[in-house]
Short mmCIF file of C-alpha atoms in Angstrom, two decimals:
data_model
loop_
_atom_site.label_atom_id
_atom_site.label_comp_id
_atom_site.label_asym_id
_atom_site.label_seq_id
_atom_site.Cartn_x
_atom_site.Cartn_y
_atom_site.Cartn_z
CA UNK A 1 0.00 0.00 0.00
CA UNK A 2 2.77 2.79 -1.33
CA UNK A 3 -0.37 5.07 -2.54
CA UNK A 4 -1.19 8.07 -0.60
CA UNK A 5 -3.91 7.24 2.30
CA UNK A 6 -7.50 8.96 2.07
CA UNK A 7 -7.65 11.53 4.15
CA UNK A 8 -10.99 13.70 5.18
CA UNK A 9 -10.07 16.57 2.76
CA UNK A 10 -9.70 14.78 -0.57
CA UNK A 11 -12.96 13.45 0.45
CA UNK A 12 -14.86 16.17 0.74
CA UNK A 13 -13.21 17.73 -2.25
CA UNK A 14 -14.80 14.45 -3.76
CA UNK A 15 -18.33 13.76 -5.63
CA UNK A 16 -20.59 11.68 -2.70
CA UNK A 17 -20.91 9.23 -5.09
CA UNK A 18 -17.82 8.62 -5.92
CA UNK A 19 -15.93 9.02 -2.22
CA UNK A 20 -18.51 6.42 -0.95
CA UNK A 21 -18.04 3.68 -3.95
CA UNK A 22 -14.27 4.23 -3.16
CA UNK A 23 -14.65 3.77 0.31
CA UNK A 24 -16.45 0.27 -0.34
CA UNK A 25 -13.53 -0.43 -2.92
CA UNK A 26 -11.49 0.19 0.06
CA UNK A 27 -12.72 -2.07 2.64
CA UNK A 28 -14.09 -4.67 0.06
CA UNK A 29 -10.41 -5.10 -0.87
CA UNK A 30 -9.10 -5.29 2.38
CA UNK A 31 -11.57 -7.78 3.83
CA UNK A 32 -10.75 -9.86 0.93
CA UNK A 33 -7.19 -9.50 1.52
CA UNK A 34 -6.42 -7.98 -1.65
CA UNK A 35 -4.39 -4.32 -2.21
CA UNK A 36 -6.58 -1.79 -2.21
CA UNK A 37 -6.76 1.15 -4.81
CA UNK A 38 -5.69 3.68 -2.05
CA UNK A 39 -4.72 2.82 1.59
CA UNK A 40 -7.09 3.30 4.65
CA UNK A 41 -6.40 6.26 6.37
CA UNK A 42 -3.70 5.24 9.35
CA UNK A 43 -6.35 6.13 12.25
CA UNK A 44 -9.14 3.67 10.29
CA UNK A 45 -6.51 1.19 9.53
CA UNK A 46 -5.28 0.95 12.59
CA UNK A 47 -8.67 0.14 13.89
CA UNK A 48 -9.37 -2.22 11.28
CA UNK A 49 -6.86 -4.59 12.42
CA UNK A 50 -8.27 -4.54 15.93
CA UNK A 51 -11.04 -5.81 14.64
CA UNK A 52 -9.46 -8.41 13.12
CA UNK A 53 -7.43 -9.66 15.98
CA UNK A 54 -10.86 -10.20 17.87
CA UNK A 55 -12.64 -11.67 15.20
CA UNK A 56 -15.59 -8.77 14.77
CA UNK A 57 -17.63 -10.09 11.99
CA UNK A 58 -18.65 -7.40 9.09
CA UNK A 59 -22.12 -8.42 9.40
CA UNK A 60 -23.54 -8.36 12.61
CA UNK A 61 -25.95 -5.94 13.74
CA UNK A 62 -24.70 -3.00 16.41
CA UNK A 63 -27.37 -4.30 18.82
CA UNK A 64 -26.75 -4.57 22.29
CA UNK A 65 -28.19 -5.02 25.83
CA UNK A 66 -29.17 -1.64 26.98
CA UNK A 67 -28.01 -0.70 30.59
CA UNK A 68 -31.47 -1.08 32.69
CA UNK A 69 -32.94 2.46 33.64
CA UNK A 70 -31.51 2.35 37.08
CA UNK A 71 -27.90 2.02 36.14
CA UNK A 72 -28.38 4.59 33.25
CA UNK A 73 -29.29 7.08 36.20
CA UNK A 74 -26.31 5.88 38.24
CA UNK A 75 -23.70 6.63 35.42
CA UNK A 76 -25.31 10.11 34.64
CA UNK A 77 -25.17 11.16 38.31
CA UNK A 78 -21.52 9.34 38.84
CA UNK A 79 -19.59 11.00 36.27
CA UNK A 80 -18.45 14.77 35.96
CA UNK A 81 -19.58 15.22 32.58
CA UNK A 82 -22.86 15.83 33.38
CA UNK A 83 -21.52 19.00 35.48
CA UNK A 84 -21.12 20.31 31.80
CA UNK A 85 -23.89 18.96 29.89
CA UNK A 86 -25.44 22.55 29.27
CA UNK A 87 -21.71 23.57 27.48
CA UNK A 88 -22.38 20.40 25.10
CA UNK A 89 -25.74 20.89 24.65
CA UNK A 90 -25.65 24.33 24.04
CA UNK A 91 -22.36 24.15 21.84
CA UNK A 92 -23.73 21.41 19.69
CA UNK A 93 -27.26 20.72 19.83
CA UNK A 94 -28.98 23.16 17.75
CA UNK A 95 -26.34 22.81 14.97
CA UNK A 96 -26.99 19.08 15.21
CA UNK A 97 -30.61 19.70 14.84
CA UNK A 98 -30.18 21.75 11.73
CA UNK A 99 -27.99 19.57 9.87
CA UNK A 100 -29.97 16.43 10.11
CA UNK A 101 -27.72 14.98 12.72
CA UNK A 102 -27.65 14.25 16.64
CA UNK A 103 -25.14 14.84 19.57
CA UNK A 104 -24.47 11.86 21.15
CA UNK A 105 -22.30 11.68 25.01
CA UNK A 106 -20.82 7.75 26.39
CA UNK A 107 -18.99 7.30 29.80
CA UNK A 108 -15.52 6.04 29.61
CA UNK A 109 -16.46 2.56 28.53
CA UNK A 110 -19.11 3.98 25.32
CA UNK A 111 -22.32 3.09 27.15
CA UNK A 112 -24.43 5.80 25.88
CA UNK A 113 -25.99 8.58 28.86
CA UNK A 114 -27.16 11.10 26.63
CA UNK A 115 -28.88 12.18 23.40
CA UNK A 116 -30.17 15.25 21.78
CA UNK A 117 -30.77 16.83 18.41
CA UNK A 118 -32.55 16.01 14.91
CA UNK A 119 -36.39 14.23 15.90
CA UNK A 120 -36.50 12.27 12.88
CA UNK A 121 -32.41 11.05 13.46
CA UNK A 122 -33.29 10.29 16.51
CA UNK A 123 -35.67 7.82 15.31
CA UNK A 124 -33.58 6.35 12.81
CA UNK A 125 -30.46 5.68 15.60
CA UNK A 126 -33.05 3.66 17.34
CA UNK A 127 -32.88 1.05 14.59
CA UNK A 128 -29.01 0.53 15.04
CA UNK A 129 -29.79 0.85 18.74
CA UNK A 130 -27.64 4.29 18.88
CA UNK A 131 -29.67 4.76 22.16
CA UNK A 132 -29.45 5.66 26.14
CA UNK A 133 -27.60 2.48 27.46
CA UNK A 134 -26.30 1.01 24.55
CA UNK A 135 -22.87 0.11 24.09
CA UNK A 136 -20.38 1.52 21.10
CA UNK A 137 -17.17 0.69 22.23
CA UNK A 138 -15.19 -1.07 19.47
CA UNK A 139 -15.48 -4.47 20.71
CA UNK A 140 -19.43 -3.88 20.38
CA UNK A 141 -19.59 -1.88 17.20
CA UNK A 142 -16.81 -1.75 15.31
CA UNK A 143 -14.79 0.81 13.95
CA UNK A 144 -17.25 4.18 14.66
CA UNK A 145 -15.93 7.73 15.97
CA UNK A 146 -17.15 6.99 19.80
CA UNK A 147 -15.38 3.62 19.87
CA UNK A 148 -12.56 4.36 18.07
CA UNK A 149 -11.86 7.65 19.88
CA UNK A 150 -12.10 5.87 23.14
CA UNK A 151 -9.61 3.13 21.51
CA UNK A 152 -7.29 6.04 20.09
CA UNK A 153 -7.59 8.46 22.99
CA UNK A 154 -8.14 11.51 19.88
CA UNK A 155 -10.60 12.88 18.16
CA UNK A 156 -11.92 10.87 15.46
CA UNK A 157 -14.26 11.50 12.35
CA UNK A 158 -15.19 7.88 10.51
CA UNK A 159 -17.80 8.19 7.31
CA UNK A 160 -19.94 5.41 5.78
CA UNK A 161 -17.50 2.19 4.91
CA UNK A 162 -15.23 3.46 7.51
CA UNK A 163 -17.41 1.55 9.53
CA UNK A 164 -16.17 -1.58 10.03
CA UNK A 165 -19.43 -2.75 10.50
CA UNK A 166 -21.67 -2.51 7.25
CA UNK A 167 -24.90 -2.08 9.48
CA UNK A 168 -23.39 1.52 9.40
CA UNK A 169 -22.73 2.19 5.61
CA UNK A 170 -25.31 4.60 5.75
CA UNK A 171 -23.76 6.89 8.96
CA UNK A 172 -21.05 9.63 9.66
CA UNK A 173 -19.85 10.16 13.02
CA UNK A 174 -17.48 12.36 14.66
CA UNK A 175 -16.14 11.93 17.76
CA UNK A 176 -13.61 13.83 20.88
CA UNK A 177 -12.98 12.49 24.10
CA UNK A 178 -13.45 14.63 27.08
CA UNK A 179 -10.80 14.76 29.87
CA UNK A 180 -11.21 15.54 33.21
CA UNK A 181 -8.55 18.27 33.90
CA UNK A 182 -7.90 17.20 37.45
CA UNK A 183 -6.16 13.90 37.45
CA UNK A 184 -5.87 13.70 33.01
CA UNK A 185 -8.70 10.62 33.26
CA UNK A 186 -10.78 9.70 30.44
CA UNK A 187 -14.72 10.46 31.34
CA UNK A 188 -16.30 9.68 28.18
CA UNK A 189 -16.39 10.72 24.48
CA UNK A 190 -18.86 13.59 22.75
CA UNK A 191 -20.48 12.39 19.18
CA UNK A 192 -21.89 13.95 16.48
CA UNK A 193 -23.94 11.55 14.16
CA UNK A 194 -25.74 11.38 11.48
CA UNK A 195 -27.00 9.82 7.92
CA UNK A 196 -23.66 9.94 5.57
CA UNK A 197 -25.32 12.52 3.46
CA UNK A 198 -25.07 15.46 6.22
CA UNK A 199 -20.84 14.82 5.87
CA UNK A 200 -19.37 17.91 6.21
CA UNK A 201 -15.14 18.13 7.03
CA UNK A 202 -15.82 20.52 9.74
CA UNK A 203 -17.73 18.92 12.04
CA UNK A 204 -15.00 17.45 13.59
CA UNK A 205 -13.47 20.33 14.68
CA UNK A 206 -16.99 21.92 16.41
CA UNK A 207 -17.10 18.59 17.90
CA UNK A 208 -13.12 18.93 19.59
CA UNK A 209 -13.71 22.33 20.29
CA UNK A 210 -16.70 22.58 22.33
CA UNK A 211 -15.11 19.51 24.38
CA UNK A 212 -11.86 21.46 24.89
CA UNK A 213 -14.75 24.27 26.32
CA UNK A 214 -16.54 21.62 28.44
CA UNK A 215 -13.01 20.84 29.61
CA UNK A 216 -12.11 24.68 30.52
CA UNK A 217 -15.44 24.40 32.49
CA UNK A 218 -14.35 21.72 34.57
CA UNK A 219 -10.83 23.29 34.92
CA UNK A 220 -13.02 26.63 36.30
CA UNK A 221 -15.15 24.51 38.76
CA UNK A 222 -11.82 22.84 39.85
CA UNK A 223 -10.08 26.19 40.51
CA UNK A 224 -12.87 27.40 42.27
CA UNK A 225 -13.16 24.32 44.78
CA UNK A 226 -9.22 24.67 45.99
CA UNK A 227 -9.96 28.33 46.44
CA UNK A 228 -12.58 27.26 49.04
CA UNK A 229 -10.19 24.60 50.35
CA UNK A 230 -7.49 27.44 50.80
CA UNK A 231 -9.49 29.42 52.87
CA UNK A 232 -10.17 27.07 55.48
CA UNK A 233 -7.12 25.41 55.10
CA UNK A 234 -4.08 28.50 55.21
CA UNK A 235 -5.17 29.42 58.55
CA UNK A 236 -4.55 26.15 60.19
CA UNK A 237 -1.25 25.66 58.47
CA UNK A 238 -0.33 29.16 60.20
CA UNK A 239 -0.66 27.58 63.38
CA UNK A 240 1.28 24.36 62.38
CA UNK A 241 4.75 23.42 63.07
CA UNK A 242 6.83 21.39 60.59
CA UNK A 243 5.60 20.44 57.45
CA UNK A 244 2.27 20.36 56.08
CA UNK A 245 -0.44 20.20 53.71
CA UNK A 246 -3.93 20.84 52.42
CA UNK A 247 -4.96 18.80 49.25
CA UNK A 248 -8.44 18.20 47.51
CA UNK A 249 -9.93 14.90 47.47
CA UNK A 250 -7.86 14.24 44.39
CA UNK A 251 -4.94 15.70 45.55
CA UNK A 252 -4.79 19.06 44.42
CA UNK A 253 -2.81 21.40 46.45
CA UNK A 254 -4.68 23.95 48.07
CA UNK A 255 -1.85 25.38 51.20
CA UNK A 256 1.25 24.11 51.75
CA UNK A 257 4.13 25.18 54.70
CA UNK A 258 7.29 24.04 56.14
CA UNK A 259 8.36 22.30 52.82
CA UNK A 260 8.84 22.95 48.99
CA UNK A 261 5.22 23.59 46.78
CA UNK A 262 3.93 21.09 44.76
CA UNK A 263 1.11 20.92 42.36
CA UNK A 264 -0.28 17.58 43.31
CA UNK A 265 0.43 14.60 45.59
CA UNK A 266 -0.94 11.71 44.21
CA UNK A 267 -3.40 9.78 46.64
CA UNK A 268 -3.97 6.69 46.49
CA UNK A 269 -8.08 5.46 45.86
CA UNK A 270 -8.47 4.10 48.62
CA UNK A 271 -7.55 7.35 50.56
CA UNK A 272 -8.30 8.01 54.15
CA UNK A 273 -7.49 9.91 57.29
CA UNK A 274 -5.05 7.78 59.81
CA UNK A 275 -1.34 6.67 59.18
CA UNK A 276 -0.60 6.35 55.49
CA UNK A 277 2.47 5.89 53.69
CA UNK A 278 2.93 7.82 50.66
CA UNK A 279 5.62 7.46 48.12
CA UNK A 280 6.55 10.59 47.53
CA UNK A 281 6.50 11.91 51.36
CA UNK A 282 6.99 8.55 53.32
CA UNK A 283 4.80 7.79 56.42
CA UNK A 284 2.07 10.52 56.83
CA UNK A 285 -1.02 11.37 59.08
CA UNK A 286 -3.86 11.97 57.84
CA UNK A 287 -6.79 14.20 59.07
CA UNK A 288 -10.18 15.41 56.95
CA UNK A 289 -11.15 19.06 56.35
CA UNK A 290 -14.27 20.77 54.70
CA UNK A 291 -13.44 19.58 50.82
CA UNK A 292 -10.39 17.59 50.72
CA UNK A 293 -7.20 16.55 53.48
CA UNK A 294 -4.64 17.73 56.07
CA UNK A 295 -1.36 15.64 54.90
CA UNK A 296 1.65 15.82 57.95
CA UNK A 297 4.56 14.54 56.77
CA UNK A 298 6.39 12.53 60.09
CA UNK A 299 9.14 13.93 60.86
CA UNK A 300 11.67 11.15 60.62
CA UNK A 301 9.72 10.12 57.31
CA UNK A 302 10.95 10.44 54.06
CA UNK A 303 10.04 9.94 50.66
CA UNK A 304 13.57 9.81 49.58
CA UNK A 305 14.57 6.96 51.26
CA UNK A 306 14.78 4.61 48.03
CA UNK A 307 14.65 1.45 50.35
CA UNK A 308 10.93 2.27 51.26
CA UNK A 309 9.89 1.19 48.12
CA UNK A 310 10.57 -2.84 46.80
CA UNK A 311 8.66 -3.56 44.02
CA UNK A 312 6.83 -1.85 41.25
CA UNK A 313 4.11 -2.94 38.87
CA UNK A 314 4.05 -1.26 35.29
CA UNK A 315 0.25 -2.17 33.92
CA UNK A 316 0.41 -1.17 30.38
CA UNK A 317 -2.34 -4.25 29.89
CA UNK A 318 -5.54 -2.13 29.83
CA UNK A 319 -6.22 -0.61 26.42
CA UNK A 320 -7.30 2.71 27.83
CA UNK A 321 -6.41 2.77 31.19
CA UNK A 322 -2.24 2.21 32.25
CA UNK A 323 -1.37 2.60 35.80
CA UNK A 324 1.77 2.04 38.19
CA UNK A 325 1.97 0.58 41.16
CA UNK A 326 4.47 0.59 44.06
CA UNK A 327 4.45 -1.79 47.17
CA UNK A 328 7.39 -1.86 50.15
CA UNK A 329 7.47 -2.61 53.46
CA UNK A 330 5.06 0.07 54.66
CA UNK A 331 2.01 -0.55 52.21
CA UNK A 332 1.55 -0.04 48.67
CA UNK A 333 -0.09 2.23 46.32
CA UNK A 334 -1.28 2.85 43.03
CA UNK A 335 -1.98 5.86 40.40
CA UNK A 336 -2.99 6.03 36.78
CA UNK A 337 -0.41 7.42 34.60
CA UNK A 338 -0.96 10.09 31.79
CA UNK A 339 -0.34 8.52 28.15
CA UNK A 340 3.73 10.06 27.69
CA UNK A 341 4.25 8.90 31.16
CA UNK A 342 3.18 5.64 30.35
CA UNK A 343 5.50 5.61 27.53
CA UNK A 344 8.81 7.04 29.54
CA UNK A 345 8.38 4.64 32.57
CA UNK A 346 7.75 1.74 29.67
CA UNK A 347 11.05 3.11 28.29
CA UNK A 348 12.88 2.95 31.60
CA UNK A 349 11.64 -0.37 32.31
CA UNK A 350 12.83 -1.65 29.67
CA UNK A 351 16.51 -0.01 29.83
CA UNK A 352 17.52 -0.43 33.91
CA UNK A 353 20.75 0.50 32.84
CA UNK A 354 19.45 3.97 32.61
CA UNK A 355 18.41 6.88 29.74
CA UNK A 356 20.36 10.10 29.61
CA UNK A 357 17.67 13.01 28.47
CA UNK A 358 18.99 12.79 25.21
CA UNK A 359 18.68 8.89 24.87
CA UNK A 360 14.95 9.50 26.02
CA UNK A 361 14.02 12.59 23.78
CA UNK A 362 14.93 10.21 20.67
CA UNK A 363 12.75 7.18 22.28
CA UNK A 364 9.60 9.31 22.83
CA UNK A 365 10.13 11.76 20.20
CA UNK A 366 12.53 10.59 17.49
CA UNK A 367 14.18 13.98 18.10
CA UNK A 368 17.65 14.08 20.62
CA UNK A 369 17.30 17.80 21.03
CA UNK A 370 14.28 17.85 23.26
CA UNK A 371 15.87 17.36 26.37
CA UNK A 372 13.99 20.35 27.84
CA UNK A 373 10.71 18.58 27.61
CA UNK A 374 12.32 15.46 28.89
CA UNK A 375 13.63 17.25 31.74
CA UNK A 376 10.02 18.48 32.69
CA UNK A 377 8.22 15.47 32.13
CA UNK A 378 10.72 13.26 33.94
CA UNK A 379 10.52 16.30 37.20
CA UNK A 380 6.66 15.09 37.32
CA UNK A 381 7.04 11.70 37.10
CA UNK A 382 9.64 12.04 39.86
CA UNK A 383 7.47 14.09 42.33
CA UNK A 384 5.21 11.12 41.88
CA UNK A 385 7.30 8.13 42.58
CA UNK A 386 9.95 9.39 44.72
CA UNK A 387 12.10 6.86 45.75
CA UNK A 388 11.59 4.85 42.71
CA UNK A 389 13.12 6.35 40.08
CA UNK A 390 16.93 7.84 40.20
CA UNK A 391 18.86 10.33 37.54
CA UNK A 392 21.87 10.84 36.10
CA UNK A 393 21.31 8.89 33.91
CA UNK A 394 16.99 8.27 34.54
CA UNK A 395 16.69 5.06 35.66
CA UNK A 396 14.74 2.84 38.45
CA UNK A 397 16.13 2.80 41.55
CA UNK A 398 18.96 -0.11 42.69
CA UNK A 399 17.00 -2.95 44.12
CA UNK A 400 13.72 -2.14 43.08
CA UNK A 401 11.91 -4.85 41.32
CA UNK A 402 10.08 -3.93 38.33
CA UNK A 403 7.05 -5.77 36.39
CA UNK A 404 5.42 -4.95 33.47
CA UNK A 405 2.24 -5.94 32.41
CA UNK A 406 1.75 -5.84 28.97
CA UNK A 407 -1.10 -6.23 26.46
CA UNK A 408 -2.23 -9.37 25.03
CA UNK A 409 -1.03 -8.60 21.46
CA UNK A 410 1.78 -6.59 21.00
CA UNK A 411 0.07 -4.11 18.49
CA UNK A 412 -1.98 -3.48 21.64
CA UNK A 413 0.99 -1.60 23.45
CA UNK A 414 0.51 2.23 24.31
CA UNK A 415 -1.84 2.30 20.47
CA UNK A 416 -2.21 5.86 21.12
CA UNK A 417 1.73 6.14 21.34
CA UNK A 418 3.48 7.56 18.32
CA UNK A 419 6.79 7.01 20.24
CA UNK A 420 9.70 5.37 18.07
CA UNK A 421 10.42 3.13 21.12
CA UNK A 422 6.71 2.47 21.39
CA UNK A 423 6.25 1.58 17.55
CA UNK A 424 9.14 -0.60 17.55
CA UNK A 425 7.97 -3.24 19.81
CA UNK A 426 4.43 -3.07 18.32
CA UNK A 427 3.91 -5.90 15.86
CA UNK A 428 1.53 -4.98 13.06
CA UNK A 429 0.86 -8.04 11.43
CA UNK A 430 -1.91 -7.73 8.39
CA UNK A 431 -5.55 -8.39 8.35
#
């Protein structure tokens, strides 16, 4: 496949006709196993193969067992997207309306809460069960802009025989996953559907933009809550001794005294006030306050002290989801990791010799030169697992036993990542 790869604006620039008989040409040839006039493009290809590693069949339906009315409710009031629904509804909805299409909003896993726009659409997504509850993650669906924007962690526009699943011939979708600002997580993905006639190349970009303004919402309301915390929280530290801190329930610094600011200290989930040992500040005790946590340091602790940590767990196995964990004599604890840190404790867990800044700059972005971004990235991993990872060169500490938990199939490994250390250990054997 040395031809150039479709992308969105040769076809728009396109007759209908003829960009949707080429887009059948496309995946007829490729589920045949023959060359196709013109490669997928990389984001739809990539996807593809997914679908063949699990065995999807072409044909099925995209019907699924809808979540029952009570658990529908549960997932609306659980996650924080629904803090924002009025930014997506009012960024989105009445444009969906007038272009024949509908707004669609999934969780994290693509279970459907919400959907609003175009009566008569509306109507027809009921017959591919594009409804409350229903599920349109890839292994469900196929390749379609919610799952595959879940699957790629990106926005994501797929048109007609795009779909993987020819049950959705007749659809365009475009999809952007919405982040929650305070700890990076994934809450769900916002959709924009419709019959493939309403296509247009620039609905993906209304679609990513009013998330990135949902997102700035959440950022505001975030802001807002430490300011609270801060108020009730700087006067007590006044009257504190020795070190210190005030952090919201997911860790957020609001006050801080007798030691160096931070941004965040990661908590672990199952957080609560008492003795706790932390990685990055050693033994701590713990007391509640109106809206997040008084942190005290012990004195003779110390999150420095590499021998207070034994083992750590690297869990790159989830396709969506990679955390780290670190155990030692005093407990254990676990955070999710943000997709490049992910890939630069992958890389140093796979080198315990050790990566100077340089060495890691050309592993995560085929360039030497960007040690300066290095530098930063590797000062925030290092707040967060102090005690576990050394410098000069970057490495894992001496004597700390290090797992990692890989995928299934290799082509399953960090897919979002367009690292060159990544991409080399992903096999991408053909369909």
């Amino acid at each position: 496949m040395r031809n150039s790869a479709l992308d969105i604006t040769r076809l728009a620039a396109m007759d209908s006709v003829h960009a949707t008989r080429l887009l059948h040409q496309v995946r007829a040839a490729i589920l045949e196993g023959r060359r196709p006039p013109i490669p997928p493009r990389p984001v739809i290809d990539a996807s593809w193969r997914r679908m063949f590693r699990i065995g999807l069949d072409p044909d099925r339906d995209t019907s699924s067992v809808l979540l029952a009315p009570d658990e529908l409710e549960h997932r609306r009031r659980a996650t924080v997207i629904g803090e924002v629904m009025q930014t997506l509804r009012g960024g989105l909805v009445a444009i969906a309306d007038a272009s024949v299409q509908i707004m669609v909003v999934t969780d994290a896993q693509g279970r459907v809460l919400w959907r609003a726009g175009n009566a008569g659409v509306i109507r027809r997504a009921d017959t591919i069960c594009l409804e409350e509850g229903a599920a349109w993650s890839e292994d469900a669906t196929g390749t379609n802009a919610i799952g595959t924007a879940l699957a790629a962690r990106r926005a994501v526009r797929v048109h007609s025989a795009e779909h993987f699943v020819q049950t959705l011939h007749n659809w365009t979708c475009a999809a952007a996953p919405v982040h929650d600002p305070r700890d990076g997580q994934l809450l769900g993905i916002v959709d924009v559907s419709g019959p493939a006639s309403t296509f247009h190349p620039a609905t993906l970009a209304l679609v990513d933009s009013v998330t990135r303004l949902a997102e700035a919402e959440l950022r505001e309301r975030h802001l807002r809550t430490i300011e609270r915390l801060r108020s009730v929280a700087a006067p007590m530290l006044c009257r504190l001794s020795g070190q210190a801190l005030a952090v919201d329930p997911h860790g957020w610094t609001a006050a801080v005294t007798g030691m160096a600011p931070l941004d965040r200290l990661p908590l672990p989930k199952a957080f609560q006030a008492g003795r706790v040992w932390l990685p990055s500040l050693g033994v701590c005790t713990v007391e509640p306050l109106p809206g997040g946590w008084l942190v005290r340091p012990d004195a003779a602790g110390s999150g420095e002290d590499e021998q207070t940590v034994s083992r750590v767990v690297l869990d790159l196995s989830r396709p969506r989801r990679w955390s780290v964990e670190v155990s030692g004599p005093a407990g254990n604890w676990s955070q999710e990791l943000s997709p490049r840190h992910a890939e630069l404790l992958y890389v140093l867990a796979t080198h315990r010799q050790g990566r100077t800044a340089a060495e890691l700059a050309a592993d995560v972005f085929g360039d030497p030169t960007r040690t300066v971004t290095v530098r930063a990235e590797m000062s925030r991993v290092r707040r967060t697992l102090s005690g576990v990872l050394a410098h000069r060169p970057y490495r894992f500490s001496e004597g700390v036993e290090v797992e990692v938990v890989r995928p299934e199939h290799p082509a399953d490994l960090l897919p979002h990542s367009s690292a060159p250390a990544i991409a080399g250990e992903r096999q991408s054997p053909g369909p």
